[in-house]
């Protein structure tokens, strides 16, 4: 029996009787209070006790209440107990004791070990002839334009994460440079970005992302790093040497993958209306968010052009915020 069951038993009038079905029955004290014209005189009220709970039911006025282990004392049960003679101070004391028991029980529950994430994605081929920029011995004009564009933005075209394909495959690779998606040494997808600003009828990016849970840049997050900067776009992740979600939020699967790195996650939202989604994701998953004071810069790529890589990363780290309320306030100020 529980503390609650024992206490309620002490309140049951001595003239109530137990029957073979397990009920302890007597005149219901609640009938008049529950709308009946006269008190119960036929023993219609009854308690039924079990190991970790009990119920009360009156077959005259239909007053029903009860209690189950790990639950609080409801107002309806409290009314019944007071009518039976309970002291409100005793009920309050019992309530506190029940909460303590619940806290202890919670501590003693054996928590399941989190399932080990099986992070992997299927291998995918890059566009025909795709390779790092410096491996081309006879570059075409689009290669020249791509190199000119990237270097003007502050990117290092000797970085193997930046590639080019002379292929005109389905017309999709024309005037694009490529960012391969890799994991554990294999290519699992890619994105191809238009060189500069595309015409109105052409998408800036042609994406071949493996799955909705893909996180770009995982391979580069080594053990010595204490934090990981997470951006929306892959180019921004190259600037910060961090990770990217490829979208303007962080879904649950991506969040679990990022948490498995066991590092401080710093979300860097784009400083526009869409960046609010990244901020809300940071709050939902318990990550930090950063709001650097950049002038006329929407994202890390813009900041790279204006401030250089070292200052860009330093300003992201120094501007991070963990408090959800402060993230919300900064989001309203910056992401617009």
PDB file of C-alpha atoms in Angstrom, residues 76-287:
ATOM      1  CA  UNK A  76     -12.417  16.874  -6.541  1.00  0.00           C
ATOM      2  CA  UNK A  77     -10.607  14.375  -4.324  1.00  0.00           C
ATOM      3  CA  UNK A  78      -9.608  17.160  -1.935  1.00  0.00           C
ATOM      4  CA  UNK A  79     -13.306  18.112  -1.487  1.00  0.00           C
ATOM      5  CA  UNK A  80     -14.187  14.518  -0.651  1.00  0.00           C
ATOM      6  CA  UNK A  81     -11.361  14.161   1.863  1.00  0.00           C
ATOM      7  CA  UNK A  82     -12.228  17.443   3.627  1.00  0.00           C
ATOM      8  CA  UNK A  83     -15.870  16.387   3.827  1.00  0.00           C
ATOM      9  CA  UNK A  84     -14.712  13.139   5.446  1.00  0.00           C
ATOM     10  CA  UNK A  85     -12.848  15.197   8.072  1.00  0.00           C
ATOM     11  CA  UNK A  86      -9.360  15.686   6.615  1.00  0.00           C
ATOM     12  CA  UNK A  87      -7.360  18.730   7.660  1.00  0.00           C
ATOM     13  CA  UNK A  88      -6.198  20.935   4.771  1.00  0.00           C
ATOM     14  CA  UNK A  89      -2.710  21.136   6.286  1.00  0.00           C
ATOM     15  CA  UNK A  90      -2.506  17.348   6.292  1.00  0.00           C
ATOM     16  CA  UNK A  91      -3.574  17.218   2.647  1.00  0.00           C
ATOM     17  CA  UNK A  92      -0.896  19.784   1.767  1.00  0.00           C
ATOM     18  CA  UNK A  93       1.724  17.762   3.665  1.00  0.00           C
ATOM     19  CA  UNK A  94       0.683  14.564   1.906  1.00  0.00           C
ATOM     20  CA  UNK A  95       0.847  16.360  -1.446  1.00  0.00           C
ATOM     21  CA  UNK A  96       4.442  17.473  -0.772  1.00  0.00           C
ATOM     22  CA  UNK A  97       5.395  13.981   0.308  1.00  0.00           C
ATOM     23  CA  UNK A  98       3.918  12.531  -2.876  1.00  0.00           C
ATOM     24  CA  UNK A  99       5.978  14.982  -4.949  1.00  0.00           C
ATOM     25  CA  UNK A 100       9.134  13.924  -3.101  1.00  0.00           C
ATOM     26  CA  UNK A 101       8.357  10.264  -3.752  1.00  0.00           C
ATOM     27  CA  UNK A 102       7.831  11.056  -7.412  1.00  0.00           C
ATOM     28  CA  UNK A 103      11.186  12.881  -7.622  1.00  0.00           C
ATOM     29  CA  UNK A 104      12.988   9.940  -5.993  1.00  0.00           C
ATOM     30  CA  UNK A 105      11.272   7.478  -8.311  1.00  0.00           C
ATOM     31  CA  UNK A 106      12.351   9.545 -11.300  1.00  0.00           C
ATOM     32  CA  UNK A 107      15.964   9.487 -10.143  1.00  0.00           C
ATOM     33  CA  UNK A 108      15.877   5.732  -9.669  1.00  0.00           C
ATOM     34  CA  UNK A 109      14.433   4.995 -13.095  1.00  0.00           C
ATOM     35  CA  UNK A 110      17.103   3.406 -15.224  1.00  0.00           C
ATOM     36  CA  UNK A 111      17.490   5.697 -18.167  1.00  0.00           C
ATOM     37  CA  UNK A 112      17.918   4.056 -21.516  1.00  0.00           C
ATOM     38  CA  UNK A 113      21.198   4.713 -23.219  1.00  0.00           C
ATOM     39  CA  UNK A 114      20.681   6.849 -26.305  1.00  0.00           C
ATOM     40  CA  UNK A 115      20.792   4.831 -29.468  1.00  0.00           C
ATOM     41  CA  UNK A 116      24.020   5.164 -31.357  1.00  0.00           C
ATOM     42  CA  UNK A 117      23.391   7.127 -34.508  1.00  0.00           C
ATOM     43  CA  UNK A 118      24.093   5.304 -37.727  1.00  0.00           C
ATOM     44  CA  UNK A 119      25.283   8.250 -39.786  1.00  0.00           C
ATOM     45  CA  UNK A 120      25.810   7.363 -43.412  1.00  0.00           C
ATOM     46  CA  UNK A 121      24.576   8.227 -46.883  1.00  0.00           C
ATOM     47  CA  UNK A 122      24.702   6.457 -50.235  1.00  0.00           C
ATOM     48  CA  UNK A 123      27.519   7.143 -52.643  1.00  0.00           C
ATOM     49  CA  UNK A 124      26.699   9.451 -55.551  1.00  0.00           C
ATOM     50  CA  UNK A 125      28.646  10.392 -58.662  1.00  0.00           C
ATOM     51  CA  UNK A 126      29.741  13.958 -59.339  1.00  0.00           C
ATOM     52  CA  UNK A 127      28.988  15.570 -62.725  1.00  0.00           C
ATOM     53  CA  UNK A 128      31.157  14.309 -65.559  1.00  0.00           C
ATOM     54  CA  UNK A 129      34.730  15.630 -65.421  1.00  0.00           C
ATOM     55  CA  UNK A 130      34.319  17.353 -62.046  1.00  0.00           C
ATOM     56  CA  UNK A 131      37.597  17.963 -60.192  1.00  0.00           C
ATOM     57  CA  UNK A 132      39.346  20.682 -58.136  1.00  0.00           C
ATOM     58  CA  UNK A 133      40.053  23.902 -60.027  1.00  0.00           C
ATOM     59  CA  UNK A 134      43.846  23.551 -60.018  1.00  0.00           C
ATOM     60  CA  UNK A 135      43.722  20.164 -61.778  1.00  0.00           C
ATOM     61  CA  UNK A 136      42.515  21.700 -65.061  1.00  0.00           C
ATOM     62  CA  UNK A 137      45.368  22.170 -67.535  1.00  0.00           C
ATOM     63  CA  UNK A 138      43.267  23.693 -70.330  1.00  0.00           C
ATOM     64  CA  UNK A 139      40.503  25.633 -68.610  1.00  0.00           C
ATOM     65  CA  UNK A 140      37.571  27.051 -70.566  1.00  0.00           C
ATOM     66  CA  UNK A 141      36.019  30.492 -70.159  1.00  0.00           C
ATOM     67  CA  UNK A 142      33.520  29.361 -67.545  1.00  0.00           C
ATOM     68  CA  UNK A 143      36.428  28.075 -65.451  1.00  0.00           C
ATOM     69  CA  UNK A 144      38.083  31.493 -65.729  1.00  0.00           C
ATOM     70  CA  UNK A 145      34.838  33.227 -64.757  1.00  0.00           C
ATOM     71  CA  UNK A 146      34.344  30.889 -61.792  1.00  0.00           C
ATOM     72  CA  UNK A 147      37.882  31.465 -60.513  1.00  0.00           C
ATOM     73  CA  UNK A 148      37.475  35.222 -60.943  1.00  0.00           C
ATOM     74  CA  UNK A 149      34.150  35.186 -59.063  1.00  0.00           C
ATOM     75  CA  UNK A 150      35.405  33.045 -56.157  1.00  0.00           C
ATOM     76  CA  UNK A 151      38.652  34.945 -55.668  1.00  0.00           C
ATOM     77  CA  UNK A 152      36.788  38.264 -55.756  1.00  0.00           C
ATOM     78  CA  UNK A 153      34.676  36.925 -52.887  1.00  0.00           C
ATOM     79  CA  UNK A 154      37.749  35.935 -50.867  1.00  0.00           C
ATOM     80  CA  UNK A 155      37.622  32.162 -51.480  1.00  0.00           C
ATOM     81  CA  UNK A 156      40.748  30.087 -52.057  1.00  0.00           C
ATOM     82  CA  UNK A 157      40.335  28.185 -55.348  1.00  0.00           C
ATOM     83  CA  UNK A 158      43.120  25.786 -54.334  1.00  0.00           C
ATOM     84  CA  UNK A 159      40.707  24.419 -51.702  1.00  0.00           C
ATOM     85  CA  UNK A 160      39.682  20.904 -52.844  1.00  0.00           C
ATOM     86  CA  UNK A 161      36.157  21.542 -51.554  1.00  0.00           C
ATOM     87  CA  UNK A 162      35.643  23.819 -54.569  1.00  0.00           C
ATOM     88  CA  UNK A 163      35.368  22.067 -57.933  1.00  0.00           C
ATOM     89  CA  UNK A 164      34.512  22.700 -61.541  1.00  0.00           C
ATOM     90  CA  UNK A 165      33.035  20.575 -64.317  1.00  0.00           C
ATOM     91  CA  UNK A 166      33.249  21.448 -68.018  1.00  0.00           C
ATOM     92  CA  UNK A 167      30.226  19.192 -68.572  1.00  0.00           C
ATOM     93  CA  UNK A 168      27.087  20.730 -70.045  1.00  0.00           C
ATOM     94  CA  UNK A 169      25.056  17.817 -68.662  1.00  0.00           C
ATOM     95  CA  UNK A 170      21.353  18.526 -69.291  1.00  0.00           C
ATOM     96  CA  UNK A 171      22.333  22.198 -69.401  1.00  0.00           C
ATOM     97  CA  UNK A 172      22.505  22.175 -65.621  1.00  0.00           C
ATOM     98  CA  UNK A 173      26.279  22.418 -65.233  1.00  0.00           C
ATOM     99  CA  UNK A 174      26.730  25.326 -67.616  1.00  0.00           C
ATOM    100  CA  UNK A 175      28.345  28.302 -65.816  1.00  0.00           C
ATOM    101  CA  UNK A 176      28.421  26.631 -62.408  1.00  0.00           C
ATOM    102  CA  UNK A 177      31.063  25.627 -59.888  1.00  0.00           C
ATOM    103  CA  UNK A 178      30.588  22.587 -57.659  1.00  0.00           C
ATOM    104  CA  UNK A 179      30.718  21.897 -53.934  1.00  0.00           C
ATOM    105  CA  UNK A 180      30.907  18.121 -53.413  1.00  0.00           C
ATOM    106  CA  UNK A 181      29.178  16.619 -50.369  1.00  0.00           C
ATOM    107  CA  UNK A 182      31.494  14.087 -48.751  1.00  0.00           C
ATOM    108  CA  UNK A 183      31.329  11.828 -45.733  1.00  0.00           C
ATOM    109  CA  UNK A 184      33.964   9.342 -44.600  1.00  0.00           C
ATOM    110  CA  UNK A 185      35.925   9.864 -47.797  1.00  0.00           C
ATOM    111  CA  UNK A 186      33.113   9.194 -50.253  1.00  0.00           C
ATOM    112  CA  UNK A 187      31.000  11.561 -52.309  1.00  0.00           C
ATOM    113  CA  UNK A 188      27.337  11.457 -51.260  1.00  0.00           C
ATOM    114  CA  UNK A 189      25.977  14.395 -53.278  1.00  0.00           C
ATOM    115  CA  UNK A 190      26.786  17.916 -54.389  1.00  0.00           C
ATOM    116  CA  UNK A 191      25.477  21.379 -55.093  1.00  0.00           C
ATOM    117  CA  UNK A 192      26.316  23.372 -58.225  1.00  0.00           C
ATOM    118  CA  UNK A 193      26.142  27.176 -57.902  1.00  0.00           C
ATOM    119  CA  UNK A 194      25.698  29.609 -60.756  1.00  0.00           C
ATOM    120  CA  UNK A 195      28.725  31.837 -61.307  1.00  0.00           C
ATOM    121  CA  UNK A 196      27.589  35.241 -60.088  1.00  0.00           C
ATOM    122  CA  UNK A 197      23.945  36.303 -60.277  1.00  0.00           C
ATOM    123  CA  UNK A 198      21.826  34.000 -62.471  1.00  0.00           C
ATOM    124  CA  UNK A 199      19.167  35.129 -64.953  1.00  0.00           C
ATOM    125  CA  UNK A 200      15.610  35.288 -63.589  1.00  0.00           C
ATOM    126  CA  UNK A 201      14.558  31.947 -65.085  1.00  0.00           C
ATOM    127  CA  UNK A 202      17.579  29.993 -63.757  1.00  0.00           C
ATOM    128  CA  UNK A 203      18.012  28.712 -60.209  1.00  0.00           C
ATOM    129  CA  UNK A 204      21.113  29.841 -58.339  1.00  0.00           C
ATOM    130  CA  UNK A 205      21.723  26.312 -57.028  1.00  0.00           C
ATOM    131  CA  UNK A 206      21.284  22.868 -58.537  1.00  0.00           C
ATOM    132  CA  UNK A 207      21.240  20.512 -55.560  1.00  0.00           C
ATOM    133  CA  UNK A 208      21.771  16.782 -55.274  1.00  0.00           C
ATOM    134  CA  UNK A 209      21.491  16.492 -51.489  1.00  0.00           C
ATOM    135  CA  UNK A 210      21.423  12.879 -50.260  1.00  0.00           C
ATOM    136  CA  UNK A 211      18.656  13.086 -47.651  1.00  0.00           C
ATOM    137  CA  UNK A 212      16.811  15.619 -45.508  1.00  0.00           C
ATOM    138  CA  UNK A 213      19.057  14.708 -42.566  1.00  0.00           C
ATOM    139  CA  UNK A 214      22.330  15.453 -44.386  1.00  0.00           C
ATOM    140  CA  UNK A 215      24.787  17.769 -42.615  1.00  0.00           C
ATOM    141  CA  UNK A 216      27.560  19.257 -44.727  1.00  0.00           C
ATOM    142  CA  UNK A 217      31.078  19.457 -43.276  1.00  0.00           C
ATOM    143  CA  UNK A 218      30.989  16.672 -40.688  1.00  0.00           C
ATOM    144  CA  UNK A 219      34.305  15.203 -41.832  1.00  0.00           C
ATOM    145  CA  UNK A 220      36.184  18.351 -40.822  1.00  0.00           C
ATOM    146  CA  UNK A 221      34.980  18.523 -37.219  1.00  0.00           C
ATOM    147  CA  UNK A 222      37.961  17.012 -35.441  1.00  0.00           C
ATOM    148  CA  UNK A 223      38.273  16.155 -31.758  1.00  0.00           C
ATOM    149  CA  UNK A 224      40.367  19.177 -30.815  1.00  0.00           C
ATOM    150  CA  UNK A 225      37.649  21.677 -31.654  1.00  0.00           C
ATOM    151  CA  UNK A 226      35.408  22.858 -28.839  1.00  0.00           C
ATOM    152  CA  UNK A 227      32.690  24.361 -31.030  1.00  0.00           C
ATOM    153  CA  UNK A 228      31.059  24.004 -34.444  1.00  0.00           C
ATOM    154  CA  UNK A 229      29.559  26.901 -36.401  1.00  0.00           C
ATOM    155  CA  UNK A 230      26.418  25.826 -38.271  1.00  0.00           C
ATOM    156  CA  UNK A 231      25.176  27.822 -41.253  1.00  0.00           C
ATOM    157  CA  UNK A 232      22.421  27.485 -43.802  1.00  0.00           C
ATOM    158  CA  UNK A 233      24.588  27.461 -46.939  1.00  0.00           C
ATOM    159  CA  UNK A 234      27.587  25.305 -47.770  1.00  0.00           C
ATOM    160  CA  UNK A 235      29.720  28.255 -48.962  1.00  0.00           C
ATOM    161  CA  UNK A 236      29.273  29.860 -45.547  1.00  0.00           C
ATOM    162  CA  UNK A 237      30.383  26.575 -43.973  1.00  0.00           C
ATOM    163  CA  UNK A 238      33.559  26.694 -46.058  1.00  0.00           C
ATOM    164  CA  UNK A 239      34.252  30.198 -44.731  1.00  0.00           C
ATOM    165  CA  UNK A 240      33.832  29.064 -41.103  1.00  0.00           C
ATOM    166  CA  UNK A 241      35.131  25.515 -41.621  1.00  0.00           C
ATOM    167  CA  UNK A 242      31.893  24.468 -39.975  1.00  0.00           C
ATOM    168  CA  UNK A 243      28.732  22.613 -40.945  1.00  0.00           C
ATOM    169  CA  UNK A 244      25.703  23.521 -43.047  1.00  0.00           C
ATOM    170  CA  UNK A 245      22.133  22.233 -43.094  1.00  0.00           C
ATOM    171  CA  UNK A 246      21.380  23.218 -46.691  1.00  0.00           C
ATOM    172  CA  UNK A 247      18.113  24.776 -45.526  1.00  0.00           C
ATOM    173  CA  UNK A 248      16.968  27.682 -43.347  1.00  0.00           C
ATOM    174  CA  UNK A 249      16.249  25.477 -40.339  1.00  0.00           C
ATOM    175  CA  UNK A 250      17.663  22.473 -38.469  1.00  0.00           C
ATOM    176  CA  UNK A 251      15.388  19.452 -38.473  1.00  0.00           C
ATOM    177  CA  UNK A 252      15.352  16.910 -35.637  1.00  0.00           C
ATOM    178  CA  UNK A 253      17.578  14.410 -37.435  1.00  0.00           C
ATOM    179  CA  UNK A 254      20.186  17.041 -38.239  1.00  0.00           C
ATOM    180  CA  UNK A 255      20.078  18.269 -34.640  1.00  0.00           C
ATOM    181  CA  UNK A 256      20.790  14.760 -33.334  1.00  0.00           C
ATOM    182  CA  UNK A 257      23.746  14.424 -35.718  1.00  0.00           C
ATOM    183  CA  UNK A 258      25.133  17.775 -34.561  1.00  0.00           C
ATOM    184  CA  UNK A 259      24.661  16.864 -30.892  1.00  0.00           C
ATOM    185  CA  UNK A 260      26.564  13.619 -31.464  1.00  0.00           C
ATOM    186  CA  UNK A 261      29.676  15.735 -32.147  1.00  0.00           C
ATOM    187  CA  UNK A 262      29.637  16.598 -28.407  1.00  0.00           C
ATOM    188  CA  UNK A 263      30.720  20.182 -29.020  1.00  0.00           C
ATOM    189  CA  UNK A 264      29.170  23.591 -28.540  1.00  0.00           C
ATOM    190  CA  UNK A 265      26.927  24.235 -31.537  1.00  0.00           C
ATOM    191  CA  UNK A 266      26.826  27.870 -32.679  1.00  0.00           C
ATOM    192  CA  UNK A 267      24.049  28.570 -35.179  1.00  0.00           C
ATOM    193  CA  UNK A 268      24.797  31.471 -37.549  1.00  0.00           C
ATOM    194  CA  UNK A 269      21.523  32.637 -39.120  1.00  0.00           C
ATOM    195  CA  UNK A 270      21.460  34.659 -42.303  1.00  0.00           C
ATOM    196  CA  UNK A 271      20.703  38.269 -41.384  1.00  0.00           C
ATOM    197  CA  UNK A 272      17.405  38.375 -43.248  1.00  0.00           C
ATOM    198  CA  UNK A 273      13.786  37.373 -42.673  1.00  0.00           C
ATOM    199  CA  UNK A 274      14.502  33.695 -43.454  1.00  0.00           C
ATOM    200  CA  UNK A 275      17.191  33.662 -40.764  1.00  0.00           C
ATOM    201  CA  UNK A 276      14.474  33.672 -38.099  1.00  0.00           C
ATOM    202  CA  UNK A 277      13.866  29.989 -38.808  1.00  0.00           C
ATOM    203  CA  UNK A 278      17.482  29.142 -37.954  1.00  0.00           C
ATOM    204  CA  UNK A 279      17.178  31.140 -34.723  1.00  0.00           C
ATOM    205  CA  UNK A 280      14.040  29.278 -33.724  1.00  0.00           C
ATOM    206  CA  UNK A 281      15.789  25.989 -34.505  1.00  0.00           C
ATOM    207  CA  UNK A 282      18.679  27.003 -32.243  1.00  0.00           C
ATOM    208  CA  UNK A 283      16.264  27.744 -29.397  1.00  0.00           C
ATOM    209  CA  UNK A 284      14.312  24.511 -29.933  1.00  0.00           C
ATOM    210  CA  UNK A 285      17.401  22.304 -29.886  1.00  0.00           C
ATOM    211  CA  UNK A 286      19.269  24.139 -27.129  1.00  0.00           C
ATOM    212  CA  UNK A 287      22.058  25.519 -29.347  1.00  0.00           C
TER     213      UNK A 287
END
